[in-house]
Coordinates of C-alpha atoms in Angstrom, one line a residue:
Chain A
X1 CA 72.3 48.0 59.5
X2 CA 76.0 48.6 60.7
X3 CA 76.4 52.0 62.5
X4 CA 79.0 54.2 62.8
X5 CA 79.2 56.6 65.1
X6 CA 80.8 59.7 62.8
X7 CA 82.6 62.8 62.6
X8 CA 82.8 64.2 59.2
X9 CA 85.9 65.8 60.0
X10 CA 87.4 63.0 61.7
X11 CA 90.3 61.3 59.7
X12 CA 89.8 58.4 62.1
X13 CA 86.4 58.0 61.5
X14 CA 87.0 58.3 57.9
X15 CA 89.1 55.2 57.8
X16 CA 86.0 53.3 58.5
X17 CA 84.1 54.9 55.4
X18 CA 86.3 53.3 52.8
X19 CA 86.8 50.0 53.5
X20 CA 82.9 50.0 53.7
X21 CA 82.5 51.4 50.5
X22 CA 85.1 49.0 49.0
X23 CA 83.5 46.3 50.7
X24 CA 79.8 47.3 49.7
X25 CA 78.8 47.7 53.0
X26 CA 76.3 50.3 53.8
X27 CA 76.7 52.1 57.1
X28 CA 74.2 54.0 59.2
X29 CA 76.0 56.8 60.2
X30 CA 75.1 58.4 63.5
X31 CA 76.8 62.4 63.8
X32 CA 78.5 62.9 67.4
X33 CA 79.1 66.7 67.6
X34 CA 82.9 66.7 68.0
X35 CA 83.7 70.0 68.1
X36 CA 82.0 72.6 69.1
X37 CA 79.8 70.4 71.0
X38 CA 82.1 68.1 72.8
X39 CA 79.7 65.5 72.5
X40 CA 82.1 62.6 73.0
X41 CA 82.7 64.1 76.6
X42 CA 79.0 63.8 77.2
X43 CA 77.8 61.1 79.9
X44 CA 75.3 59.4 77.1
X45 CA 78.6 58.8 74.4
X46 CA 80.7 58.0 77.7
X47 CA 78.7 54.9 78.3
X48 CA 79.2 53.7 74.6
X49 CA 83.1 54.1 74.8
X50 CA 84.2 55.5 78.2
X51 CA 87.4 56.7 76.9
X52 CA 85.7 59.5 74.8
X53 CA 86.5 58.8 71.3
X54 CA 85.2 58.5 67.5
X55 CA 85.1 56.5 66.2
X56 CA 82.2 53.6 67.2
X57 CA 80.8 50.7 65.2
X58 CA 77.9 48.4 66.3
X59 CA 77.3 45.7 64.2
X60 CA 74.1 43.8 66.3
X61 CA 75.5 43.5 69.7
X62 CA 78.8 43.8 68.8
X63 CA 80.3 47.3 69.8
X64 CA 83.6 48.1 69.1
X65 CA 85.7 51.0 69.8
X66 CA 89.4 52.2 67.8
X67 CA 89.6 52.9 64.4
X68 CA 92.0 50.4 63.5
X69 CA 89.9 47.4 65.4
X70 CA 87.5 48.1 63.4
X71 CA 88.9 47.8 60.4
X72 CA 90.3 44.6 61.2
X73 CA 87.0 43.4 62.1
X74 CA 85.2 44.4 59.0
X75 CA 88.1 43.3 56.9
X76 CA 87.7 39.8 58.8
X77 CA 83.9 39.5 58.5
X78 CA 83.2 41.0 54.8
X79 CA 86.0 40.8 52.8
X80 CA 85.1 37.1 51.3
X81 CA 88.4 37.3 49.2
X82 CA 90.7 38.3 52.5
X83 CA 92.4 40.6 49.9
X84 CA 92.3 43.4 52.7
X85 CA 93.0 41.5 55.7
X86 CA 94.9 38.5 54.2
X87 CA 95.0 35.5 56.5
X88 CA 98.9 34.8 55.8
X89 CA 100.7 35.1 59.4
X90 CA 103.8 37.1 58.1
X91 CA 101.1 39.7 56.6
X92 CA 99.1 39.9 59.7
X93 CA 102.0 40.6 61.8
X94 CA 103.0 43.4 58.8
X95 CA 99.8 44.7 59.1
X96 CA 99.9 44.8 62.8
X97 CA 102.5 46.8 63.2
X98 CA 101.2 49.0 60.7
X99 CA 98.0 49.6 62.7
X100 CA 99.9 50.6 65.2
X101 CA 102.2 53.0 63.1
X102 CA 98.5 54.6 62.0
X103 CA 98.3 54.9 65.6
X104 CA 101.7 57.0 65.9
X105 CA 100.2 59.2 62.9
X106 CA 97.5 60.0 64.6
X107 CA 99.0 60.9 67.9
X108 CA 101.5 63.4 66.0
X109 CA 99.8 64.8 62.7
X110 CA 96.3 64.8 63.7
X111 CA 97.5 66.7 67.0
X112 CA 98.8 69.4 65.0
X113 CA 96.0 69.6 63.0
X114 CA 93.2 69.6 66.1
X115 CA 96.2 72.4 67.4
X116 CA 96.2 74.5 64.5
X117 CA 92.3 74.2 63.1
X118 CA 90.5 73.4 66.9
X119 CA 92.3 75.2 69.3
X120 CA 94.4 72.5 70.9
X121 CA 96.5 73.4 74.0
X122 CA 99.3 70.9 72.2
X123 CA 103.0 71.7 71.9
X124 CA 103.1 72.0 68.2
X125 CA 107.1 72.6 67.5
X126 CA 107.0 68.5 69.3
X127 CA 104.0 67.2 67.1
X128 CA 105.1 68.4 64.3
X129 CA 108.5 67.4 64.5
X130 CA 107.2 63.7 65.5
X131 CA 105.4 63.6 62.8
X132 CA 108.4 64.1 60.4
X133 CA 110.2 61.3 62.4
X134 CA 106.5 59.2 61.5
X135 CA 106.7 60.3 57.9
X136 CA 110.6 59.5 57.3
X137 CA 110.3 56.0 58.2
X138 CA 107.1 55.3 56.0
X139 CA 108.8 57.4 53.1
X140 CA 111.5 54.7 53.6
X141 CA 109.6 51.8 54.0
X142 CA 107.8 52.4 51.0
X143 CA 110.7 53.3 48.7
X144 CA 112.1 50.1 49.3
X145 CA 108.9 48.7 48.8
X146 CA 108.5 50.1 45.4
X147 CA 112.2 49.1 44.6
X148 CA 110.9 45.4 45.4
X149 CA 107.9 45.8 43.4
X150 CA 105.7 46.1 45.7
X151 CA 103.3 48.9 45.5
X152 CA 101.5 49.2 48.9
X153 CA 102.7 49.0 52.9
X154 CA 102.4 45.4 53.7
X155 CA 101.8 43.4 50.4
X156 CA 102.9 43.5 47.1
X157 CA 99.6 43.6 44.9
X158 CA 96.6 44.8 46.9
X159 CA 96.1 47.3 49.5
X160 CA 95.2 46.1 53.0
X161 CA 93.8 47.5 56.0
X162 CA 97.5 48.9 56.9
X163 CA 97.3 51.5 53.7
X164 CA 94.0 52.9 54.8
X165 CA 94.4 53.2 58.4
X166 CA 98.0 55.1 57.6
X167 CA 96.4 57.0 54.5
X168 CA 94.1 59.6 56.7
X169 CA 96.1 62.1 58.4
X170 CA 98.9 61.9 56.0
X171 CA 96.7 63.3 53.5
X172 CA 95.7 65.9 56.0
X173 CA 98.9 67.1 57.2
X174 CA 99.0 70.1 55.3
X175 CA 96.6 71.1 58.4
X176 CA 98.7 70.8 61.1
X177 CA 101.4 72.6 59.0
X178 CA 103.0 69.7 58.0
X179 CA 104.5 69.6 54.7
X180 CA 104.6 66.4 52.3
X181 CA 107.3 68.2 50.0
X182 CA 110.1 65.9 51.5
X183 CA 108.4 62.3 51.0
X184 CA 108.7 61.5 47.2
X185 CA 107.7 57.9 48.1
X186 CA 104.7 58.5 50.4
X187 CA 103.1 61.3 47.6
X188 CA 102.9 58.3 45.2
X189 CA 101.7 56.3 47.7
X190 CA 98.5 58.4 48.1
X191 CA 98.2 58.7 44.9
X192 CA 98.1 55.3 45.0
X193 CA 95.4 54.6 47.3
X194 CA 92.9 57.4 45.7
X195 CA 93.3 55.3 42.6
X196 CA 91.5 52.2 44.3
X197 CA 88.3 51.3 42.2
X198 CA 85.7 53.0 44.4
X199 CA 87.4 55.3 46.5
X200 CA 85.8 58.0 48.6
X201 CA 86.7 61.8 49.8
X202 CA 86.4 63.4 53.0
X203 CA 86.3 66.9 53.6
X204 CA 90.0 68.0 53.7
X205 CA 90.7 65.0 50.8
X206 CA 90.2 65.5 47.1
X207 CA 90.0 62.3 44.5
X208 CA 92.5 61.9 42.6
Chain B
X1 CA 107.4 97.3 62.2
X2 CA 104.5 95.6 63.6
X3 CA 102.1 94.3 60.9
X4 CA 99.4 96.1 62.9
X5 CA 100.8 99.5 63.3
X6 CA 100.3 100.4 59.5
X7 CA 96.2 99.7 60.4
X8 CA 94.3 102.0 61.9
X9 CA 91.1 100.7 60.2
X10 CA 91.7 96.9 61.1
X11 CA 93.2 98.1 64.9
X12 CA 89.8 100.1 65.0
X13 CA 87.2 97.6 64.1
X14 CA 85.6 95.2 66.2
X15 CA 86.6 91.7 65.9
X16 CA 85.1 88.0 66.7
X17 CA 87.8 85.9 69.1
X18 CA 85.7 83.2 70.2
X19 CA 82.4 81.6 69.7
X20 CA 79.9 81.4 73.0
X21 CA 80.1 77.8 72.6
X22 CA 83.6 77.4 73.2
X23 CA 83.8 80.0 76.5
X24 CA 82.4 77.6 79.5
X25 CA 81.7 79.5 82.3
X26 CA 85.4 80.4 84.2
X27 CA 87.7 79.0 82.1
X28 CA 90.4 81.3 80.5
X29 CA 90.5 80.9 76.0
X30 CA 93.1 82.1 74.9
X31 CA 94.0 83.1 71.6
X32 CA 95.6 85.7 69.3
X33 CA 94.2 89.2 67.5
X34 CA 95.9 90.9 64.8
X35 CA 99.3 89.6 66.1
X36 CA 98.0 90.4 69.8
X37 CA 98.3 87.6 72.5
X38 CA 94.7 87.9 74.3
X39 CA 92.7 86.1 76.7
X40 CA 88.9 85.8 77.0
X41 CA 86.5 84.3 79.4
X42 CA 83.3 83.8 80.4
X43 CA 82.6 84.8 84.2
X44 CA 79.3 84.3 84.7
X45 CA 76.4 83.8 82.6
X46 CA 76.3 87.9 81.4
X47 CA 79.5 88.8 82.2
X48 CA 82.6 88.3 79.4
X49 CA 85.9 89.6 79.7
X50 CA 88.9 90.2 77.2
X51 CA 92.1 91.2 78.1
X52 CA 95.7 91.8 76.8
X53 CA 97.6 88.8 78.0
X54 CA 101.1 89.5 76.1
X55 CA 103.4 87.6 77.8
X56 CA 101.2 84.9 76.9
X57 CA 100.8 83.3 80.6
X58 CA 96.9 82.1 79.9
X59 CA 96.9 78.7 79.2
X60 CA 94.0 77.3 77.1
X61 CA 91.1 76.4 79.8
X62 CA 93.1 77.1 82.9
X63 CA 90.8 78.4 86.1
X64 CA 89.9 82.0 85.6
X65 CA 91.2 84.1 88.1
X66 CA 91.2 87.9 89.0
X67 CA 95.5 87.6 89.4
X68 CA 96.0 86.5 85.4
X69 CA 93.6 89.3 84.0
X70 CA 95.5 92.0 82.1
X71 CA 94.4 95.5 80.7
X72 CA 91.0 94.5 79.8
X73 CA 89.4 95.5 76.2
X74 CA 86.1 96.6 74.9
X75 CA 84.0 93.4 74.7
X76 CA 80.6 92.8 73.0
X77 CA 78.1 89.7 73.0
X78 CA 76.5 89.1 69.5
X79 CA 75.9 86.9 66.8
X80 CA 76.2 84.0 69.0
X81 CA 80.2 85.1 69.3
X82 CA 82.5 87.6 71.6
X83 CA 83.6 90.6 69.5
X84 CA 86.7 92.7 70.7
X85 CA 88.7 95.8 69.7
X86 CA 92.5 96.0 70.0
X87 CA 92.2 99.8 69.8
X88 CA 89.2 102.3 69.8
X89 CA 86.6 100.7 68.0
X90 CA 85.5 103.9 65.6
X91 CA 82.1 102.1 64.4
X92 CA 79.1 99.9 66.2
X93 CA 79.4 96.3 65.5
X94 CA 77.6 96.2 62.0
X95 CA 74.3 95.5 62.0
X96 CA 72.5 92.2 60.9
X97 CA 68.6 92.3 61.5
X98 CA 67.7 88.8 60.7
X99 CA 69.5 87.7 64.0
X100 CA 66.3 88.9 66.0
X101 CA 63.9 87.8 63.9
X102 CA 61.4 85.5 65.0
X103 CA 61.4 81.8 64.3
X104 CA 64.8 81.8 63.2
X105 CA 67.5 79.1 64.3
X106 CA 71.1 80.6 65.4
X107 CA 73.8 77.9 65.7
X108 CA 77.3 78.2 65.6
X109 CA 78.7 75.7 63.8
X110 CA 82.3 75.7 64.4
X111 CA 85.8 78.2 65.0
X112 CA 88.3 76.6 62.4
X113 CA 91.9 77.6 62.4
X114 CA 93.3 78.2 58.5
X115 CA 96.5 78.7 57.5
X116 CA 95.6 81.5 55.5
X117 CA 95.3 85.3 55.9
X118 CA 91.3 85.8 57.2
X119 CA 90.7 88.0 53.8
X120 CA 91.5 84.9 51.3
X121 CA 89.1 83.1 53.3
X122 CA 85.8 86.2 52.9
X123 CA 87.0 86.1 49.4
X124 CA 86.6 82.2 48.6
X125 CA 83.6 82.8 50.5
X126 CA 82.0 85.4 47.9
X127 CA 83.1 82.7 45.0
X128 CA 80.6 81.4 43.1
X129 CA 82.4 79.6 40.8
X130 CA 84.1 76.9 43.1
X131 CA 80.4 75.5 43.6
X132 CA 80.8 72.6 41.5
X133 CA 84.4 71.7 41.8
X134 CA 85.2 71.5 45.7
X135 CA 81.6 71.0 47.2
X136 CA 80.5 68.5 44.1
X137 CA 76.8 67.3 44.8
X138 CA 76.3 69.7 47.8
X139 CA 76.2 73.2 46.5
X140 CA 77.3 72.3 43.1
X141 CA 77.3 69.7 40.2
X142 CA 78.6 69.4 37.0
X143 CA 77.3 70.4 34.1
X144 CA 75.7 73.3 36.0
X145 CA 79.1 75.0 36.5
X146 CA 77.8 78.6 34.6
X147 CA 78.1 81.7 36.9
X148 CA 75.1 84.0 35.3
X149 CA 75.4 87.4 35.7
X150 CA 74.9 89.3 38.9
X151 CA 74.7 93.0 39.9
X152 CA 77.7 94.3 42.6
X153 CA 76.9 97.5 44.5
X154 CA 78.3 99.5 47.0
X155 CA 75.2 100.6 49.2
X156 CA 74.6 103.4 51.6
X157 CA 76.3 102.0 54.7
X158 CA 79.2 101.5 52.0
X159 CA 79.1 97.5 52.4
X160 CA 79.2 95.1 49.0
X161 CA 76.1 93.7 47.9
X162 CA 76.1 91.3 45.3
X163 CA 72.7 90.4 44.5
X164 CA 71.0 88.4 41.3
X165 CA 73.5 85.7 42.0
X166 CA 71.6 82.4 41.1
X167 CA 73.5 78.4 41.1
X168 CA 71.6 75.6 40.4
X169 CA 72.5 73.5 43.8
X170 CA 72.3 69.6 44.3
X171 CA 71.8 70.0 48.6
X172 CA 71.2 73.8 48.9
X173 CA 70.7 73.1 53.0
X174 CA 70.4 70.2 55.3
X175 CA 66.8 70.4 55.0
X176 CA 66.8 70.6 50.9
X177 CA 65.1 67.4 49.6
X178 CA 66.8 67.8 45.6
X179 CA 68.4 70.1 43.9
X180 CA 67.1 73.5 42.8
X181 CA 67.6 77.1 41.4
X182 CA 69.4 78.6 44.4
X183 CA 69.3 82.6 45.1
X184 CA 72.2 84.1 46.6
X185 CA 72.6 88.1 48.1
X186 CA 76.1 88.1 49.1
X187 CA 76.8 91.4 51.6
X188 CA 80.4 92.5 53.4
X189 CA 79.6 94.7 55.9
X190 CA 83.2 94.6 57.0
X191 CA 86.9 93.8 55.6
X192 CA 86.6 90.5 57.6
X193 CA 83.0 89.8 57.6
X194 CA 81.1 88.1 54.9
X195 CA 77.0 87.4 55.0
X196 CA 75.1 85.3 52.8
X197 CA 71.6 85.1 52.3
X198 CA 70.0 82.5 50.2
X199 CA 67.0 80.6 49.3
X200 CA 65.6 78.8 52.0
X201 CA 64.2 75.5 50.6
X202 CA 61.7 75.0 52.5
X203 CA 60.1 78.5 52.7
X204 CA 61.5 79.7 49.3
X205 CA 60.1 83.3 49.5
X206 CA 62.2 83.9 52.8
X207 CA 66.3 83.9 52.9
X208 CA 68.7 81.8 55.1
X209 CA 71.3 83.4 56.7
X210 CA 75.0 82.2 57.1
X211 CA 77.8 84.2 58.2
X212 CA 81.6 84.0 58.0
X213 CA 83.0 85.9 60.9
X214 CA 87.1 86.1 60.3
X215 CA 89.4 86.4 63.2
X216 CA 92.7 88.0 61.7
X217 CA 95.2 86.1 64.2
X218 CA 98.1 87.6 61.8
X219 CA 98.8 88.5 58.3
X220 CA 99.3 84.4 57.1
X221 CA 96.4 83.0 59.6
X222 CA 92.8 83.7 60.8
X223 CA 90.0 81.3 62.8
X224 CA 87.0 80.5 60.5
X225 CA 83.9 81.3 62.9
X226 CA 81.0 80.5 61.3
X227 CA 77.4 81.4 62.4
X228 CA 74.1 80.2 60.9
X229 CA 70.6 81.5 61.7
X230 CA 68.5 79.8 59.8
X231 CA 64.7 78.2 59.1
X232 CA 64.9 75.3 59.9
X233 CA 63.2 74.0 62.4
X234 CA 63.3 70.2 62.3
X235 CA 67.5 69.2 61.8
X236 CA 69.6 68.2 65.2
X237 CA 72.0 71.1 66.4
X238 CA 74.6 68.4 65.4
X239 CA 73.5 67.8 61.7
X240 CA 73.1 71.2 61.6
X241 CA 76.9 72.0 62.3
X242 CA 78.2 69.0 60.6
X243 CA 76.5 70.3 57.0
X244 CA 78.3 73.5 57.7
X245 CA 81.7 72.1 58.7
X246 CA 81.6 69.6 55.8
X247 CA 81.2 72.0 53.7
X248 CA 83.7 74.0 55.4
X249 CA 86.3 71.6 55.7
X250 CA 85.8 71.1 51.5
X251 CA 87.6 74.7 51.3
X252 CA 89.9 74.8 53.9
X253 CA 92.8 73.0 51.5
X254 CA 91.8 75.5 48.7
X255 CA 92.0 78.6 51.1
X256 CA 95.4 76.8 52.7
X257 CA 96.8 75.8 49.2
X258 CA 97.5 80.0 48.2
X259 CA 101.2 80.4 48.0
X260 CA 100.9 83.9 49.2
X261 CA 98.7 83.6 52.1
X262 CA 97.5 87.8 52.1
X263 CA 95.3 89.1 49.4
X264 CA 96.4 91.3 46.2
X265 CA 94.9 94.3 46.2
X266 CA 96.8 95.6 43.0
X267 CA 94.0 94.5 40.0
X268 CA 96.9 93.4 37.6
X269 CA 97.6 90.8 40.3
X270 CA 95.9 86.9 39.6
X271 CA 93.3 88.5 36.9
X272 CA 91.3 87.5 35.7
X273 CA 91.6 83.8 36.6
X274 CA 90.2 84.0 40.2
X275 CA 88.7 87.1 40.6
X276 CA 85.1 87.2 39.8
X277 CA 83.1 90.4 39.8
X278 CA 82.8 90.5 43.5
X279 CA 86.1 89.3 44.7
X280 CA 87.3 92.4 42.1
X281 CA 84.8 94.8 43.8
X282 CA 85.6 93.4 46.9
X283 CA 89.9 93.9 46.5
X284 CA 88.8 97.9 45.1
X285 CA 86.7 98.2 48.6
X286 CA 89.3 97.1 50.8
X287 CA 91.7 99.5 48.6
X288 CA 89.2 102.4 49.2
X289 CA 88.6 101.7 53.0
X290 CA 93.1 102.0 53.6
X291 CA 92.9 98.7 54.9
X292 CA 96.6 97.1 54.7
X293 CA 96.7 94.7 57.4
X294 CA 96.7 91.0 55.0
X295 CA 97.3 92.6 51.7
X296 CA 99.9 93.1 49.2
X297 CA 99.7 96.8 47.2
X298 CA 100.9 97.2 44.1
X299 CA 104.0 98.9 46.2
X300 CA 104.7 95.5 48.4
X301 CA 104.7 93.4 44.8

């Protein structure tokens, strides 16, 4: 079976949960005591990604580290339609540089929230405030997206991996005392993605 | 005027700032009490210090060292966390029996900052009701969504107890193998402590115990430190936590999602929607005891 190694609190190991569950792929998931226990510090988790972070997937000998790579490769390797990962160049380059947006998320809105719920030694007034520059430009993107009729980040009809990777620590924002008041577009966004067929919480996230 | 001024019950009680997990030996925590910048560290392996620190110049897991450490405060070891007192504690640190009894598991399963004031968080705590809703196939399902009657009491040691409480619960524990008829005694020895004891599923004549230890950092926000000591023998230290913080993390947007972030303690406030007979009890308690720090009276409103 695939494994994950998980955090339940972890948006970024959330992202993985999803997809797999929209895919119908059954995960093993292994717990890695984040916090309190600082168990991805420890020399036995170093040695299965030396940089120290959740999430992990092992899929036979493959291991692979970073949410968002993983995504791509379960996307690649399950998805028999390619409705998630779709092999059109101009969409994989979207997605791309989506993936790396989710990346921007998570180095300004999860920061607040490991600041304001773990005890962080982060300068909040700066993570928060990046995270409204992150928020503005999605808000944006996606209101011209819905003008053009299309009704998710990087394609017109069905979600990719570029909605869930982003969808995670927007929806926990509130956390880091980050406010969603502002971002009419983004709200129905999220809305948008709980309404997938098959859709699962974590804690933090309510269905719809 | 400073929030804590108007207090002298809150200012006088002992209070959890960190968790012995998160204090590695010298290296300075730092965090906030009741509006009070503080430090806290671990010397050595018996020896933990807290001290006022309120031009906040302690960094978070900077070297400890004698020239940072401030007027020092009344610290106490137990419960698997490090209690303090901004003022003259007037009261021992309650008492909890259970915590040296034989054969029983303490774990700390997590400190978790809330945007909340620390006595909306005791109160969710004390809710029955929420059981289905928010943690849905853990500690509830629907159609079991019925609070039966229960008995609230003030005992000798004036502490709520709430006892009879019964819920019908899907994953009771970790170690819970399908649902079952789940006992609750629910007892608040404290404004900002809460103890639960319930039905242990594998030894169902014997209680599990799990506390919710509230650090009031202000008015609008408190640190979640929970503390288990339980039966079970067989789960990892990590399951063990996880189960906790899951659940945990399941009320942490209720608890956030309050508009007014300190408690009512006027009972024509938010009745009769949220308040249940305990959290009622609970709000007439904390009116008795003169505690203001985190509530509204009927004056403020």
């Amino acid at each position: 079976m695939i494994r994950l190694y998980d955090y339940p609190m972890s948006g970024n190991c959330y992202k993985v949960r999803p997809l797999a569950a929209f895919l119908g792929i059954e995960l093993a998931l292994i717990p890695v005591d984040f916090y309190p226990g600082r168990a991805h510090r420890d020399a036995a988790f170093l040695a299965i990604n030396p940089l120290g972070q959740i999430p992990v997937l092992e899929d036979g000998d493959l291991r692979l580290r970073d949410a968002q790579a993983i995504l791509v490769y379960l996307a690649a390797k399950y998805d028999g339609t390619r409705t998630w990962y779709p092999s059109h160049p101009e969409t994989m380059g979207k997605i791309g540089m989506w993936l790396a947006f989710a990346e921007r998320i998570t180095a300004t809105a999860s920061a607040a929230r490991l600041h304001d719920a773990m005890q962080y030694d982060f300068d909040i007034e700066r993570c928060r405030a990046e995270a409204h520059a992150a928020l503005q430009i999605l808000d944006e993107h996606l209101w011209f997206a819905e003008a053009g009729g299309a009704a998710w980040i990087a394609t017109n009809d069905h979600p990719t991996i570029a909605d869930i990777a982003c969808f995670p620590y927007i929806m926990l924002s509130e956390e880091g005392g980050i406010s969603r008041e502002d971002y009419p577009a983004i709200r129905r966004w999220t809305d948008r993605v709980k309404g997938i067929k098959g859709f699962i919480t974590m804690p933090g996230i309510f269905p719809r | 005027m400073n929030a804590t001024a108007r207090d002298p019950v809150i200012c006088n009680d002992w209070h959890p700032v960190a968790g012995c997990i998160d204090l590695p030996i010298g290296r300075v925590h730092s965090t906030v009490l009741l509006d009070t910048p503080i430090a806290v560290a671990r010397r050595d392996e018996q020896t933990y210090l807290v001290w006022l620190d309120p031009e906040h110049r302690c960094r978070h897991h900077m070297p400890l060292d004698a020239a940072i450490i401030g007027p020092t405060l009344p610290a106490t070891l137990r419960y698997g966390h490090l209690w303090t007192s901004i003022d003259e504690p007037r009261h021992p640190l309650f008492s909890l029996p259970e915590a040296d009894e034989a054969g029983r598991r303490p774990c700390h399963p997590g400190s978790i900052g809330v945007h909340t004031g620390g006595l909306r968080a005791i109160e969710n705590f004390l809710d029955l009701a929420h059981f289905p809703f928010v943690h849905t196939g853990i500690l509830g399902a629907e159609p079991y969504t019925e609070v039966l009657d229960y008995t609230v009491t003030i005992n000798d040691a004036n502490e709520v107890v709430a006892t009879e409480c019964r819920f019908v619960q899907p994953q009771a524990a970790l170690n819970a193998t399908g649902a079952a008829e789940i006992h609750y005694i629910y007892r608040v020895p404290r404004p900002y402590t809460a103890i639960l004891y319930k039905t242990c599923p594998l030894q169902p004549e014997r209680f599990d115990v799990i506390a919710l230890f509230v650090q009031p950092v202000t008015e609008t926000r408190c640190i979640a430190h929970q503390w288990i000591c339980i039966l079970d023998s067989s789960s990892s230290e990590a399951a063990l936590r996880q189960f906790q913080l899951t659940i945990f993390g399941q009320d942490k947007p209720i608890l956030e999602n309050h508009r007014e972030k300190r408690l009512p303690l006027d009972p024509r406030a938010e009745m009769p929607v949220r308040a249940d007979a305990t959290s009622s009890a609970y709000r007439r308690w904390l009116a008795g005891l003169g505690v203001r720090y985190g509530t509204i009276s009927a004056s403020q409103q």
